[in-house]
Amino acid sequence: MRGKEHDHGGLGTILAHRLFARAEGGVGAEFVDIAVLPPGTSIGRHRHARDRETYVVLSGSGLMYRDGTEFRVGAGDVVVNRPYGEHGLVNDSAADLWLLVFEEELRDHPAV
C-alpha cells in the first residue's frame, strides 16, 4: 500500500492499493482500490464528473458526507456516490477504517 497525503484535501495520510485498473477503451470499472483510513484521517469532500464511486466498508467505522447529509457508516455498509455528487469520509474512530472503492464511468449520464 502507498500513502496518499491529504487525499482530496482530507486530513492526514491514508493508505491505498490499486487492485485493478481498466485498460484504455475497456469496459467495466475504472478502478478497484483497497483503502485504509487510520484514526483521524479523511478523504476530503470532492466531486467526480460522470463517475459513480462506490465505497464498501470492510471494517471500522466513520462519518460519511454525501450531498449535504452526514451519516455513520460501519462494516458491511455500501455507499453509492452519484455522478457529480459531493462526498467525503472521515475516520473519527479509534480503529482503522478499511474500504473497497470502485468507480465506473456512466458514459450515458448527462453532464451537469
CSV table of N, CA and C in Angstrom, one decimal:
chain,number,residue,atom,x,y,z
A,1,MET,N,0.9,-1.2,0.0
A,1,MET,CA,0.0,0.0,0.0
A,1,MET,C,0.9,1.2,0.0
A,2,ARG,N,0.4,2.2,-0.6
A,2,ARG,CA,1.1,3.5,-0.7
A,2,ARG,C,0.4,4.6,0.1
A,3,GLY,N,1.1,5.5,0.6
A,3,GLY,CA,0.5,6.6,1.3
A,3,GLY,C,-0.1,7.7,0.4
A,4,LYS,N,-1.2,8.2,0.7
A,4,LYS,CA,-1.8,9.3,-0.1
A,4,LYS,C,-2.1,10.4,0.9
A,5,GLU,N,-1.2,11.4,0.9
A,5,GLU,CA,-1.3,12.6,1.8
A,5,GLU,C,-2.5,13.5,1.4
A,6,HIS,N,-3.3,13.9,2.4
A,6,HIS,CA,-4.4,14.8,2.1
A,6,HIS,C,-5.2,14.5,0.9
A,7,ASP,N,-5.7,13.2,0.9
A,7,ASP,CA,-6.5,12.8,-0.3
A,7,ASP,C,-7.7,13.6,-0.5
A,8,HIS,N,-7.8,14.2,-1.6
A,8,HIS,CA,-8.9,15.2,-2.0
A,8,HIS,C,-9.0,16.3,-0.9
A,9,GLY,N,-7.9,16.7,-0.4
A,9,GLY,CA,-7.9,17.8,0.6
A,9,GLY,C,-8.2,17.3,2.0
A,10,GLY,N,-8.2,16.0,2.2
A,10,GLY,CA,-8.5,15.4,3.5
A,10,GLY,C,-7.4,15.5,4.5
A,11,LEU,N,-7.7,15.0,5.7
A,11,LEU,CA,-6.7,15.1,6.8
A,11,LEU,C,-5.8,13.9,6.8
A,12,GLY,N,-4.5,14.1,7.1
A,12,GLY,CA,-3.5,13.0,7.3
A,12,GLY,C,-3.2,12.3,6.0
A,13,THR,N,-2.7,11.0,6.3
A,13,THR,CA,-2.3,10.2,5.2
A,13,THR,C,-3.1,8.9,5.2
A,14,ILE,N,-3.8,8.6,4.1
A,14,ILE,CA,-4.5,7.3,4.0
A,14,ILE,C,-3.6,6.3,3.3
A,15,LEU,N,-3.9,5.1,3.3
A,15,LEU,CA,-3.1,4.1,2.6
A,15,LEU,C,-4.0,3.5,1.5
A,16,ALA,N,-3.5,3.3,0.3
A,16,ALA,CA,-4.3,2.8,-0.8
A,16,ALA,C,-3.5,1.8,-1.7
A,17,HIS,N,-4.2,0.8,-2.2
A,17,HIS,CA,-3.6,-0.1,-3.1
A,17,HIS,C,-4.6,-0.3,-4.3
A,18,ARG,N,-4.1,-0.1,-5.5
A,18,ARG,CA,-5.0,-0.3,-6.7
A,18,ARG,C,-4.9,-1.8,-7.0
A,19,LEU,N,-6.1,-2.5,-6.9
A,19,LEU,CA,-6.2,-3.9,-7.2
A,19,LEU,C,-6.4,-4.1,-8.7
A,20,PHE,N,-7.1,-3.1,-9.3
A,20,PHE,CA,-7.5,-3.3,-10.8
A,20,PHE,C,-7.6,-1.9,-11.4
A,21,ALA,N,-7.1,-1.7,-12.6
A,21,ALA,CA,-7.3,-0.5,-13.4
A,21,ALA,C,-7.7,-1.0,-14.8
A,22,ARG,N,-8.8,-0.4,-15.3
A,22,ARG,CA,-9.3,-0.7,-16.6
A,22,ARG,C,-8.4,-0.3,-17.7
A,23,ALA,N,-8.2,-1.1,-18.7
A,23,ALA,CA,-7.4,-0.7,-19.8
A,23,ALA,C,-8.1,0.4,-20.6
A,24,GLU,N,-7.3,1.3,-21.2
A,24,GLU,CA,-7.8,2.3,-22.0
A,24,GLU,C,-8.8,1.8,-23.1
A,25,GLY,N,-10.0,2.4,-23.1
A,25,GLY,CA,-11.0,1.9,-24.1
A,25,GLY,C,-11.8,0.7,-23.6
A,26,GLY,N,-11.4,0.1,-22.5
A,26,GLY,CA,-12.1,-1.1,-22.0
A,26,GLY,C,-13.5,-0.8,-21.4
A,27,VAL,N,-14.2,-1.8,-21.0
A,27,VAL,CA,-15.5,-1.6,-20.3
A,27,VAL,C,-15.4,-2.1,-18.9
A,28,GLY,N,-16.4,-1.7,-18.1
A,28,GLY,CA,-16.4,-2.1,-16.7
A,28,GLY,C,-15.8,-1.0,-15.8
A,29,ALA,N,-15.4,-1.4,-14.6
A,29,ALA,CA,-15.0,-0.4,-13.6
A,29,ALA,C,-13.7,0.3,-14.1
A,30,GLU,N,-13.6,1.6,-13.7
A,30,GLU,CA,-12.4,2.3,-14.0
A,30,GLU,C,-11.2,1.8,-13.1
A,31,PHE,N,-11.5,1.5,-11.9
A,31,PHE,CA,-10.6,1.0,-10.9
A,31,PHE,C,-11.3,0.3,-9.8
A,32,VAL,N,-10.5,-0.5,-9.0
A,32,VAL,CA,-10.9,-1.1,-7.8
A,32,VAL,C,-9.7,-0.9,-6.8
A,33,ASP,N,-10.0,-0.2,-5.7
A,33,ASP,CA,-8.9,0.0,-4.7
A,33,ASP,C,-9.3,-0.6,-3.3
A,34,ILE,N,-8.3,-0.9,-2.6
A,34,ILE,CA,-8.4,-1.1,-1.1
A,34,ILE,C,-7.9,0.2,-0.5
A,35,ALA,N,-8.6,0.8,0.4
A,35,ALA,CA,-8.1,2.0,1.1
A,35,ALA,C,-8.2,1.8,2.6
A,36,VAL,N,-7.2,2.3,3.3
A,36,VAL,CA,-7.3,2.2,4.8
A,36,VAL,C,-7.1,3.6,5.3
A,37,LEU,N,-8.1,4.0,6.1
A,37,LEU,CA,-8.1,5.3,6.8
A,37,LEU,C,-7.7,5.1,8.2
A,38,PRO,N,-6.5,5.4,8.7
A,38,PRO,CA,-6.2,5.3,10.1
A,38,PRO,C,-7.0,6.3,10.9
A,39,PRO,N,-7.1,6.1,12.2
A,39,PRO,CA,-7.9,7.1,13.0
A,39,PRO,C,-7.4,8.5,12.8
A,40,GLY,N,-8.4,9.4,12.6
A,40,GLY,CA,-8.1,10.8,12.5
A,40,GLY,C,-7.9,11.3,11.0
A,41,THR,N,-7.9,10.4,10.1
A,41,THR,CA,-7.7,10.7,8.7
A,41,THR,C,-9.0,10.8,7.9
A,42,SER,N,-8.9,11.4,6.7
A,42,SER,CA,-10.2,11.5,6.0
A,42,SER,C,-9.9,11.6,4.5
A,43,ILE,N,-10.9,11.3,3.7
A,43,ILE,CA,-11.0,11.5,2.3
A,43,ILE,C,-11.8,12.8,2.2
A,44,GLY,N,-11.2,13.9,1.7
A,44,GLY,CA,-11.8,15.2,1.7
A,44,GLY,C,-13.0,15.2,0.8
A,45,ARG,N,-13.9,16.2,1.1
A,45,ARG,CA,-15.1,16.3,0.2
A,45,ARG,C,-14.7,16.7,-1.2
A,46,HIS,N,-15.3,16.0,-2.1
A,46,HIS,CA,-14.9,16.2,-3.6
A,46,HIS,C,-16.0,15.7,-4.4
A,47,ARG,N,-15.9,15.9,-5.7
A,47,ARG,CA,-16.9,15.5,-6.7
A,47,ARG,C,-16.1,14.8,-7.9
A,48,HIS,N,-16.9,14.0,-8.6
A,48,HIS,CA,-16.4,13.4,-9.8
A,48,HIS,C,-17.3,13.9,-10.9
A,49,ALA,N,-17.0,13.7,-12.1
A,49,ALA,CA,-17.8,14.0,-13.2
A,49,ALA,C,-18.9,12.9,-13.4
A,50,ARG,N,-18.8,12.2,-14.5
A,50,ARG,CA,-19.8,11.2,-14.8
A,50,ARG,C,-19.5,9.9,-14.1
A,51,ASP,N,-18.6,9.9,-13.1
A,51,ASP,CA,-18.3,8.7,-12.4
A,51,ASP,C,-19.1,8.4,-11.2
A,52,ARG,N,-19.5,7.2,-11.1
A,52,ARG,CA,-20.2,6.7,-9.9
A,52,ARG,C,-19.1,6.0,-9.1
A,53,GLU,N,-18.9,6.5,-7.8
A,53,GLU,CA,-17.9,5.8,-7.0
A,53,GLU,C,-18.6,5.2,-5.8
A,54,THR,N,-18.3,3.9,-5.6
A,54,THR,CA,-18.9,3.2,-4.5
A,54,THR,C,-17.9,2.8,-3.4
A,55,TYR,N,-18.3,3.0,-2.2
A,55,TYR,CA,-17.5,2.6,-1.0
A,55,TYR,C,-18.2,1.4,-0.4
A,56,VAL,N,-17.4,0.3,-0.1
A,56,VAL,CA,-17.9,-0.8,0.6
A,56,VAL,C,-17.0,-0.8,1.9
A,57,VAL,N,-17.7,-0.6,3.1
A,57,VAL,CA,-16.9,-0.6,4.3
A,57,VAL,C,-16.6,-2.0,4.7
A,58,LEU,N,-15.4,-2.4,4.8
A,58,LEU,CA,-15.0,-3.8,5.1
A,58,LEU,C,-14.8,-3.9,6.6
A,59,SER,N,-14.3,-2.9,7.3
A,59,SER,CA,-14.2,-2.9,8.8
A,59,SER,C,-14.0,-1.5,9.2
A,60,GLY,N,-14.3,-1.3,10.5
A,60,GLY,CA,-14.1,0.0,11.1
A,60,GLY,C,-15.4,0.8,10.9
A,61,SER,N,-15.3,2.1,11.3
A,61,SER,CA,-16.5,3.0,11.2
A,61,SER,C,-16.0,4.4,11.0
A,62,GLY,N,-17.0,5.2,10.5
A,62,GLY,CA,-16.6,6.6,10.3
A,62,GLY,C,-17.8,7.5,10.0
A,63,LEU,N,-17.6,8.7,9.7
A,63,LEU,CA,-18.7,9.7,9.4
A,63,LEU,C,-18.6,10.0,7.9
A,64,MET,N,-19.6,9.7,7.2
A,64,MET,CA,-19.7,9.9,5.7
A,64,MET,C,-20.5,11.2,5.5
A,65,TYR,N,-20.0,11.9,4.5
A,65,TYR,CA,-20.7,13.1,4.0
A,65,TYR,C,-21.1,12.8,2.5
A,66,ARG,N,-22.4,13.0,2.2
A,66,ARG,CA,-22.8,12.8,0.8
A,66,ARG,C,-23.9,13.7,0.5
A,67,ASP,N,-23.7,14.6,-0.4
A,67,ASP,CA,-24.7,15.5,-1.0
A,67,ASP,C,-25.5,16.3,0.1
A,68,GLY,N,-24.7,16.9,1.1
A,68,GLY,CA,-25.4,17.7,2.1
A,68,GLY,C,-25.8,17.0,3.4
A,69,THR,N,-25.6,15.7,3.4
A,69,THR,CA,-26.0,14.9,4.6
A,69,THR,C,-24.9,14.1,5.2
A,70,GLU,N,-24.8,14.1,6.5
A,70,GLU,CA,-23.8,13.3,7.2
A,70,GLU,C,-24.5,12.1,7.9
A,71,PHE,N,-23.8,11.0,7.8
A,71,PHE,CA,-24.3,9.8,8.5
A,71,PHE,C,-23.2,8.8,8.8
A,72,ARG,N,-23.5,8.0,9.8
A,72,ARG,CA,-22.5,7.0,10.2
A,72,ARG,C,-22.4,5.8,9.3
A,73,VAL,N,-21.2,5.3,9.1
A,73,VAL,CA,-21.0,4.1,8.3
A,73,VAL,C,-20.2,3.1,9.1
A,74,GLY,N,-20.4,1.8,8.8
A,74,GLY,CA,-19.6,0.7,9.5
A,74,GLY,C,-19.6,-0.5,8.6
A,75,ALA,N,-18.9,-1.5,9.1
A,75,ALA,CA,-18.6,-2.7,8.4
A,75,ALA,C,-19.9,-3.2,7.8
A,76,GLY,N,-19.8,-3.5,6.5
A,76,GLY,CA,-21.0,-4.1,5.7
A,76,GLY,C,-21.8,-3.0,5.0
A,77,ASP,N,-21.6,-1.7,5.3
A,77,ASP,CA,-22.3,-0.7,4.6
A,77,ASP,C,-21.8,-0.5,3.2
A,78,VAL,N,-22.6,-0.2,2.3
A,78,VAL,CA,-22.3,0.2,0.9
A,78,VAL,C,-22.9,1.6,0.6
A,79,VAL,N,-22.0,2.5,0.2
A,79,VAL,CA,-22.4,3.8,-0.1
A,79,VAL,C,-22.1,4.1,-1.6
A,80,VAL,N,-23.1,4.5,-2.3
A,80,VAL,CA,-23.0,4.8,-3.7
A,80,VAL,C,-23.0,6.3,-3.8
A,81,ASN,N,-21.9,6.9,-4.4
A,81,ASN,CA,-21.8,8.3,-4.6
A,81,ASN,C,-22.1,8.6,-6.1
A,82,ARG,N,-23.2,9.3,-6.3
A,82,ARG,CA,-23.7,9.6,-7.6
A,82,ARG,C,-22.8,10.5,-8.4
A,83,PRO,N,-22.9,10.4,-9.8
A,83,PRO,CA,-22.1,11.3,-10.6
A,83,PRO,C,-22.4,12.8,-10.2
A,84,TYR,N,-21.4,13.6,-10.2
A,84,TYR,CA,-21.5,15.0,-9.9
A,84,TYR,C,-21.8,15.3,-8.5
A,85,GLY,N,-22.1,14.3,-7.7
A,85,GLY,CA,-22.4,14.5,-6.3
A,85,GLY,C,-21.1,14.8,-5.4
A,86,GLU,N,-21.3,15.4,-4.3
A,86,GLU,CA,-20.2,15.7,-3.4
A,86,GLU,C,-20.2,14.7,-2.3
A,87,HIS,N,-19.0,14.1,-2.0
A,87,HIS,CA,-18.9,13.1,-0.9
A,87,HIS,C,-17.5,13.2,-0.3
A,88,GLY,N,-17.4,12.7,1.0
A,88,GLY,CA,-16.2,12.6,1.7
A,88,GLY,C,-16.4,11.7,2.9
A,89,LEU,N,-15.3,11.3,3.5
A,89,LEU,CA,-15.4,10.3,4.6
A,89,LEU,C,-14.3,10.6,5.6
A,90,VAL,N,-14.6,10.7,6.9
A,90,VAL,CA,-13.7,10.8,8.0
A,90,VAL,C,-13.7,9.7,8.9
A,91,ASN,N,-12.5,9.2,9.3
A,91,ASN,CA,-12.4,8.1,10.3
A,91,ASN,C,-12.3,8.8,11.7
A,92,ASP,N,-13.4,8.9,12.4
A,92,ASP,CA,-13.4,9.6,13.7
A,92,ASP,C,-13.4,8.6,14.8
A,93,SER,N,-13.0,7.3,14.5
A,93,SER,CA,-13.0,6.3,15.5
A,93,SER,C,-11.5,6.0,15.9
A,94,ALA,N,-11.4,5.0,16.8
A,94,ALA,CA,-10.1,4.7,17.3
A,94,ALA,C,-9.4,3.5,16.6
A,95,ALA,N,-10.1,3.0,15.5
A,95,ALA,CA,-9.6,1.8,14.8
A,95,ALA,C,-9.5,2.2,13.3
A,96,ASP,N,-8.6,1.5,12.6
A,96,ASP,CA,-8.6,1.7,11.1
A,96,ASP,C,-9.9,1.4,10.5
A,97,LEU,N,-10.2,2.2,9.4
A,97,LEU,CA,-11.4,2.0,8.6
A,97,LEU,C,-10.9,1.5,7.2
A,98,TRP,N,-11.3,0.3,6.9
A,98,TRP,CA,-11.0,-0.4,5.6
A,98,TRP,C,-12.1,-0.3,4.6
A,99,LEU,N,-11.8,0.1,3.4
A,99,LEU,CA,-12.8,0.3,2.3
A,99,LEU,C,-12.3,-0.4,1.1
A,100,LEU,N,-13.3,-0.9,0.4
A,100,LEU,CA,-13.2,-1.3,-1.0
A,100,LEU,C,-13.8,-0.2,-1.8
A,101,VAL,N,-13.1,0.4,-2.8
A,101,VAL,CA,-13.6,1.5,-3.5
A,101,VAL,C,-13.5,1.2,-5.0
A,102,PHE,N,-14.7,1.3,-5.7
A,102,PHE,CA,-14.6,1.1,-7.1
A,102,PHE,C,-15.4,2.2,-7.8
A,103,GLU,N,-15.0,2.5,-9.0
A,103,GLU,CA,-15.5,3.7,-9.7
A,103,GLU,C,-15.8,3.2,-11.2
A,104,GLU,N,-16.9,3.7,-11.7
A,104,GLU,CA,-17.3,3.4,-13.0
A,104,GLU,C,-17.8,4.6,-13.7
A,105,GLU,N,-17.4,4.8,-15.0
A,105,GLU,CA,-17.9,6.0,-15.7
A,105,GLU,C,-19.2,5.6,-16.3
A,106,LEU,N,-20.2,6.5,-16.2
A,106,LEU,CA,-21.5,6.3,-16.7
A,106,LEU,C,-21.6,7.2,-18.0
A,107,ARG,N,-21.1,6.6,-19.1
A,107,ARG,CA,-21.0,7.4,-20.3
A,107,ARG,C,-22.3,8.0,-20.9
A,108,ASP,N,-23.4,7.3,-20.5
A,108,ASP,CA,-24.7,7.9,-21.0
A,108,ASP,C,-25.3,8.9,-20.0
A,109,HIS,N,-24.6,9.2,-18.9
A,109,HIS,CA,-25.1,10.1,-17.9
A,109,HIS,C,-24.9,11.6,-18.4
A,110,PRO,N,-25.9,12.4,-18.5
A,110,PRO,CA,-25.7,13.8,-19.0
A,110,PRO,C,-24.8,14.6,-18.1
A,111,ALA,N,-24.1,15.5,-18.7
A,111,ALA,CA,-23.2,16.4,-17.9
A,111,ALA,C,-24.1,17.4,-17.2
A,112,VAL,N,-23.6,17.9,-16.1
A,112,VAL,CA,-24.4,18.9,-15.3
A,112,VAL,C,-23.8,20.2,-15.5
